[in-house]
Coordinates of C-alpha atoms and ligand atoms in Angstrom, one line a residue:
M1 CA 28.0 0.9 7.1
A2 CA 24.8 -1.1 7.6
K3 CA 22.0 -0.5 4.6
K4 CA 18.8 1.8 4.9
R5 CA 16.0 -0.3 6.4
I6 CA 12.8 0.4 4.2
F7 CA 9.4 -1.2 5.8
S8 CA 5.7 -1.0 3.7
G9 CA 2.4 -3.1 3.6
I10 CA -1.1 -3.4 2.2
Q11 CA -3.7 -5.1 3.0
P12 CA -5.0 -8.2 1.7
T13 CA -8.2 -7.1 0.6
G14 CA -8.1 -7.6 -3.6
N15 CA -6.4 -7.8 -6.2
L16 CA -4.1 -5.2 -6.7
H17 CA -4.7 -2.2 -8.8
I18 CA -3.5 0.3 -10.7
G19 CA -3.5 3.1 -7.4
N20 CA -1.2 0.6 -5.9
Y21 CA 0.9 0.2 -8.4
L22 CA 1.8 4.1 -9.5
G23 CA 1.4 4.9 -5.7
A24 CA 3.5 1.8 -3.7
L25 CA 4.4 -1.0 -5.7
R26 CA 6.5 0.0 -8.4
N27 CA 8.4 2.1 -6.4
W28 CA 9.3 -1.1 -4.2
V29 CA 10.0 -3.0 -7.0
D30 CA 12.7 0.2 -8.1
L31 CA 14.4 0.7 -5.1
Q32 CA 14.7 -3.8 -3.9
N33 CA 16.8 -3.7 -7.2
S34 CA 17.8 -0.3 -6.6
G35 CA 19.9 -2.9 -3.9
E36 CA 21.4 0.8 -1.6
Y37 CA 18.0 -0.9 0.2
D38 CA 17.7 -3.8 2.7
C39 CA 13.9 -4.1 2.5
F40 CA 10.4 -5.8 4.2
F41 CA 7.1 -5.9 2.2
C42 CA 3.9 -7.2 3.9
I43 CA 1.0 -8.7 3.8
V44 CA -0.8 -6.9 6.8
D45 CA -3.9 -9.7 7.7
Y46 CA -4.9 -8.0 11.2
H47 CA -5.5 -4.3 10.2
S48 CA -7.7 -5.7 7.0
L49 CA -9.3 -7.8 9.9
T50 CA -11.1 -4.0 11.2
G51 CA -12.8 -4.1 7.3
D52 CA -16.0 -6.0 6.3
R53 CA -15.1 -9.0 5.3
S54 CA -15.8 -13.0 5.8
A55 CA -12.5 -15.3 6.8
K56 CA -12.7 -17.3 3.5
E57 CA -12.5 -14.2 1.7
R58 CA -9.6 -12.9 3.8
H59 CA -7.8 -16.4 3.9
D60 CA -7.9 -16.9 0.2
Q61 CA -7.1 -13.3 -0.2
I62 CA -3.2 -13.6 1.7
S63 CA -2.5 -15.5 -0.8
M64 CA -3.5 -14.5 -3.9
T65 CA -1.4 -11.2 -2.3
A66 CA 1.5 -12.8 -2.7
I67 CA 1.1 -14.4 -5.7
E68 CA 0.7 -10.5 -7.3
L69 CA 3.4 -8.7 -5.6
L70 CA 6.1 -11.3 -6.2
A71 CA 4.4 -11.3 -10.6
A72 CA 4.6 -7.6 -10.3
G73 CA 8.1 -8.1 -9.1
I74 CA 9.1 -8.0 -6.0
D75 CA 12.2 -10.7 -6.4
P76 CA 12.7 -13.2 -1.8
D77 CA 15.8 -13.3 -2.6
K78 CA 16.4 -9.1 -2.6
S79 CA 13.3 -8.2 0.1
T80 CA 12.0 -10.2 3.4
L81 CA 8.0 -10.8 2.0
F82 CA 5.9 -11.9 4.7
V83 CA 2.6 -12.0 6.7
Q84 CA 2.0 -9.5 9.5
S85 CA 0.3 -12.5 11.6
H86 CA 3.2 -14.7 11.0
V87 CA 5.3 -12.3 13.2
P88 CA 2.9 -11.7 16.5
E89 CA 5.6 -9.1 17.8
H90 CA 3.3 -6.5 15.2
T91 CA 0.8 -6.9 17.8
E92 CA 3.1 -7.1 20.3
L93 CA 4.7 -3.9 19.9
A94 CA 1.6 -2.2 18.6
W95 CA -0.2 -2.5 22.6
I96 CA 2.8 -1.4 24.1
F97 CA 2.3 2.1 21.1
N98 CA -1.3 1.8 22.4
T99 CA 0.1 2.9 26.0
I100 CA 2.1 6.0 25.1
T101 CA -0.3 7.5 22.2
P102 CA -3.0 9.9 23.5
I103 CA -7.2 9.8 21.8
S104 CA -6.7 12.7 20.2
E105 CA -3.7 12.2 18.0
L106 CA -5.7 9.5 16.9
E107 CA -9.1 11.3 16.4
R108 CA -7.5 13.9 14.2
M109 CA -6.7 10.6 11.3
T110 CA -9.1 11.6 8.3
Q111 CA -8.2 7.4 7.6
F112 CA -10.1 6.9 10.0
K113 CA -13.6 9.4 9.3
D114 CA -13.8 8.3 6.0
K115 CA -14.0 4.3 6.7
S116 CA -16.0 5.0 9.8
A117 CA -18.2 6.4 7.8
A118 CA -17.9 3.7 5.7
Q119 CA -19.3 1.5 7.1
K120 CA -21.0 2.7 9.8
Q121 CA -22.5 -0.2 11.7
N122 CA -18.8 -1.5 12.2
V123 CA -16.4 1.1 13.7
N124 CA -15.3 -0.8 15.7
V125 CA -11.7 -0.3 17.9
G126 CA -9.2 -1.9 15.1
L127 CA -10.9 0.8 12.9
F128 CA -8.9 3.2 15.8
T129 CA -5.6 2.6 16.7
Y130 CA -5.0 0.9 12.9
P131 CA -2.4 3.3 12.6
V132 CA -0.5 2.4 16.1
L133 CA -0.4 -1.5 14.4
Q134 CA 1.0 0.9 11.7
A135 CA 4.1 2.4 13.6
A136 CA 4.6 -0.8 14.7
D137 CA 5.0 -2.5 11.5
I138 CA 7.1 -0.5 10.3
L139 CA 9.7 0.8 14.0
L140 CA 9.6 -2.9 14.9
Y141 CA 12.1 -3.2 11.8
K142 CA 13.4 0.2 13.1
A143 CA 12.8 1.5 9.4
T144 CA 14.3 4.5 8.2
H145 CA 12.1 4.5 4.8
V146 CA 8.7 3.9 4.3
P147 CA 7.0 3.6 0.3
V148 CA 3.6 4.3 -0.2
G149 CA 1.0 6.3 -2.1
E150 CA -0.1 9.8 -0.7
D151 CA -2.9 8.3 1.6
Q152 CA -0.7 7.0 3.6
V153 CA 1.4 9.9 4.6
Q154 CA -0.5 11.3 8.0
H155 CA 0.5 7.1 9.3
V156 CA 4.0 8.3 8.7
E157 CA 3.7 11.0 10.6
L158 CA 2.1 9.7 13.1
T159 CA 5.2 7.0 13.3
R160 CA 7.2 9.4 13.7
D161 CA 4.9 11.1 16.7
V162 CA 5.0 7.4 18.2
A163 CA 8.4 6.6 18.0
R164 CA 9.5 10.5 19.3
W165 CA 6.6 9.7 22.0
F166 CA 8.3 6.4 23.2
N167 CA 12.5 7.7 23.2
N168 CA 11.2 11.0 24.8
R169 CA 9.3 8.9 27.5
Y170 CA 11.9 6.0 28.3
K171 CA 15.1 6.0 26.6
K172 CA 16.6 7.6 22.4
Y173 CA 15.2 3.9 20.8
F174 CA 13.7 4.4 17.3
P175 CA 14.3 5.8 14.4
E176 CA 12.5 9.2 12.4
T177 CA 11.2 6.8 9.9
K178 CA 11.0 9.4 6.3
V179 CA 8.0 8.5 4.0
L180 CA 8.9 7.5 0.0
L181 CA 6.3 9.1 -2.8
T182 CA 6.3 8.5 -5.9
E183 CA 5.2 10.9 -8.7
T184 CA 1.8 9.1 -9.1
A185 CA 1.2 9.1 -5.7
R186 CA -2.7 9.5 -5.5
V187 CA -4.6 8.0 -8.6
K188 CA -8.5 9.2 -8.7
S189 CA -11.3 6.4 -9.3
L190 CA -12.7 6.2 -13.2
L191 CA -16.7 6.9 -12.0
D192 CA -15.7 9.2 -9.0
P193 CA -12.0 11.1 -9.8
E194 CA -12.3 13.3 -7.2
K195 CA -12.1 10.3 -5.0
K196 CA -8.5 8.7 -4.7
M197 CA -8.2 5.2 -6.5
S198 CA -9.9 1.9 -4.2
K199 CA -11.1 -1.2 -4.3
S200 CA -13.3 0.1 -2.0
L201 CA -15.6 2.0 -3.8
G202 CA -16.7 -0.9 -7.0
E203 CA -15.5 -2.7 -9.4
G204 CA -15.5 0.3 -12.0
H205 CA -13.9 2.0 -9.9
V206 CA -10.2 0.5 -10.5
I207 CA -7.8 -1.6 -12.5
E208 CA -7.1 -3.7 -11.7
L209 CA -2.8 -5.0 -12.6
A210 CA -4.9 -8.7 -13.5
D211 CA -7.5 -7.5 -15.4
E212 CA -7.5 -8.5 -19.2
P213 CA -7.8 -5.5 -22.3
A214 CA -10.8 -6.4 -23.0
V215 CA -12.1 -5.7 -19.3
I216 CA -10.0 -2.5 -18.8
E217 CA -11.4 -1.5 -22.1
A218 CA -14.8 -1.3 -21.5
K219 CA -14.2 -0.1 -18.1
L220 CA -12.2 2.9 -19.6
K221 CA -15.5 3.0 -21.7
K222 CA -17.5 4.3 -19.3
A223 CA -15.1 6.5 -17.4
V224 CA -16.6 10.2 -16.6
T225 CA -14.5 12.6 -18.5
A226 CA -15.9 16.7 -18.7
T227 CA -17.7 17.5 -15.2
K228 CA -20.7 19.9 -15.6
G229 CA -18.0 22.5 -15.2
G230 CA -15.9 21.6 -18.1
A231 CA -12.5 22.6 -17.0
D232 CA -9.5 21.2 -15.2
A233 CA -12.7 18.2 -14.8
P234 CA -9.9 15.5 -12.8
G235 CA -11.2 12.8 -14.4
V236 CA -9.0 13.6 -17.7
E237 CA -6.0 15.1 -15.5
N238 CA -6.2 11.1 -14.2
L239 CA -6.5 9.7 -17.6
L240 CA -3.9 11.9 -18.9
L241 CA -2.2 10.7 -15.9
L242 CA -2.4 7.3 -16.6
L243 CA -1.6 7.9 -20.4
K244 CA 1.7 9.4 -18.8
E245 CA 2.3 6.6 -17.4
F246 CA 2.0 3.8 -19.5
G247 CA 2.2 5.3 -22.8
E248 CA 3.8 7.7 -25.3
P249 CA 5.2 11.0 -24.1
A250 CA 4.7 12.1 -27.6
L251 CA 0.7 11.1 -27.2
V252 CA -0.2 13.2 -23.5
R253 CA 2.3 16.0 -25.7
S254 CA -0.7 15.9 -28.4
F255 CA -3.9 15.5 -26.6
R256 CA -3.0 18.0 -24.6
A257 CA -2.7 20.3 -27.2
A258 CA -5.8 18.4 -28.4
E259 CA -7.1 20.4 -24.3
K260 CA -6.5 23.2 -25.6
N261 CA -8.1 23.8 -28.8
G262 CA -10.7 22.0 -27.9
S263 CA -10.6 19.7 -30.9
I264 CA -9.6 16.5 -28.1
R265 CA -11.9 13.4 -28.3
Y266 CA -11.8 11.4 -24.9
G267 CA -12.9 8.2 -26.8
D268 CA -9.8 7.9 -28.4
V269 CA -7.7 9.2 -24.9
K270 CA -9.5 6.5 -23.5
M271 CA -8.7 3.8 -26.0
E272 CA -5.0 5.2 -26.2
V273 CA -5.0 4.1 -22.7
A274 CA -6.5 1.4 -22.3
H275 CA -3.5 0.4 -25.1
A276 CA -0.9 1.1 -22.8
I277 CA -2.2 -0.1 -19.7
G278 CA -3.0 -3.3 -21.1
N279 CA 0.3 -4.2 -22.9
S280 CA 2.3 -3.2 -20.0
F281 CA 0.9 -5.6 -17.5
A282 CA 1.2 -9.0 -20.8
S283 CA 3.9 -9.8 -17.9
F284 CA 2.5 -9.3 -15.4
R285 CA -0.7 -11.4 -15.9
E286 CA 1.5 -14.4 -17.4
K287 CA 4.3 -14.2 -15.0
R288 CA 1.0 -14.6 -11.6
K289 CA -1.4 -17.6 -13.8
E290 CA 1.9 -20.3 -13.5
L291 CA 1.9 -18.8 -9.7
L292 CA -1.4 -19.6 -9.5
D293 CA 0.1 -23.3 -9.7
E294 CA 2.5 -22.9 -7.3
R295 CA 0.9 -22.3 -4.3
E296 CA 3.7 -24.4 -2.8
L297 CA 6.1 -22.3 -3.3
V298 CA 4.3 -19.4 -2.7
A299 CA 3.6 -20.4 0.5
D300 CA 7.3 -21.5 1.3
I301 CA 8.5 -17.9 0.2
L302 CA 6.3 -16.9 3.3
N303 CA 7.5 -19.2 5.6
S304 CA 11.1 -17.4 4.8
G305 CA 10.1 -14.2 4.8
A306 CA 9.0 -14.9 8.6
E307 CA 10.9 -16.6 9.6
Q308 CA 13.7 -13.6 8.9
A309 CA 11.7 -10.9 9.4
S310 CA 11.6 -13.1 13.1
E311 CA 14.9 -13.1 13.5
I312 CA 15.2 -8.4 13.4
A313 CA 11.5 -9.3 15.6
A314 CA 11.9 -11.2 18.3
A315 CA 15.5 -8.6 19.1
T316 CA 13.7 -6.0 18.7
I317 CA 10.8 -6.9 21.4
E318 CA 13.1 -8.5 24.1
E319 CA 14.5 -4.6 23.8
V320 CA 11.4 -3.1 23.9
R321 CA 9.9 -4.9 27.3
R322 CA 14.0 -4.3 28.7
I323 CA 12.8 -0.6 28.0
V324 CA 9.4 0.0 29.4
G325 CA 10.4 -2.4 32.2
V326 CA 8.4 -5.8 32.3
R327 CA 11.5 -7.4 31.8
Ligands
LIG401 P1 -3.2 -0.4 1.5 O1 -3.1 -1.3 1.4 O2 -4.5 0.7 1.0 O3 -2.6 0.1 -0.1 C1 -1.1 -0.3 -0.2 C2 -0.1 0.7 -0.9 O4 -0.9 1.2 -1.6 C3 -1.1 2.6 -1.9 N1 -2.4 3.1 -3.1 C4 -2.2 4.2 -3.8 N2 -1.2 4.6 -3.5 C5 -2.0 5.6 -4.8 N3 -3.4 6.0 -5.6 C6 -3.9 5.2 -5.1 N4 -5.1 5.6 -5.3 C7 -3.9 4.1 -4.5 N5 -4.6 3.1 -3.3 C8 -3.4 2.7 -2.2 C9 -1.7 3.2 -0.6 O5 -1.2 4.5 -0.1 C10 -0.4 2.6 -0.2 O6 0.9 2.8 0.2 N6 -2.5 1.5 5.8 C11 -2.0 0.5 4.8 C12 -1.4 -0.2 5.3 C13 0.4 -0.7 5.8 C14 1.8 -0.2 5.4 C15 1.6 -0.5 6.8 C16 1.6 0.8 4.8 C17 -0.1 -1.5 7.1 N7 0.8 -1.3 8.1 C18 3.8 -0.3 7.3 C19 3.4 1.3 5.3 C20 3.7 1.2 6.1 C21 -2.5 0.2 3.2 O7 -4.2 0.2 4.0 O8 -2.4 0.5 2.5

């Protein structure tokens, strides 16, 4: 029987952070290593055009993202790792999907509303049809499973809808895609723990996988803990979550107990979290440094990834062209 197929993507918009890691990347590596899936991981550079970055920044970030994915354990012998724009069928399929997607459905997307509010001077059409390109990414490979963080669930649901609209209008062709969430599908910002951790909020809000231990410590020192009201502070919950993910379970239990009896010292929690994260990514930092000197190898990996992806993409798009009647 054919293996189940996984597709997931990441924008080349900055160094990877622990939100990307806990919500998606760690799961990608586990799923890849389980041997149960045929895995496609894509650096979605066309999606990133909807943001405000310069061409130079984007160009640099594409290879940096590839380097970091490899350093974190994506293995090109087990997975297909490639750049979206290297496989032009993504945008062709997105166009076809544009013609079956109701505007009203895209207007509901919370990420469109958030991003439009965050970049008021640049509310472009690409930002609006962003989830349609995402549906094309996934369905071009007829992926059955999509491992992402919680913020992407609505987009994966839209992908199922797009498949259904297509199948109803033309013929049953695309599969129903399922989302795969991790236990920690939503990591919060250090400085504004009501919001998800995101590079777009600013440097101090995120811990990057590449941050040196001293940087992690400095960022955590400034992390928001107890808010005015005190109880159920989301900043504290976020720190304990990070400790659970990266540190010793016994430590989490003892801090939980200290929280109950009021003896908790947030400075201690922060130091433990800093150590745990710094240690967890020591080998990542090493591998990343090595790969920074291996640019050609990284380019070769992306080229052969694009070749593998193209084989499937070309076959799908040829069938789709026939199904919709342009061939
Ligand atoms: P992007 O680049 O914003 O994020 C990449 C992955 O990291 C997850 N993530 C988080 N998870 C938990 N907590 C956080 N604070 C956090 N921040 C980010 C995201 O959920 C995502 O899984 N639209 C997508 C990219 C994309 C894609 C696709 C994904 C394009 N095409 C097809 C899956 C399938 C995005 O902007 O992810």
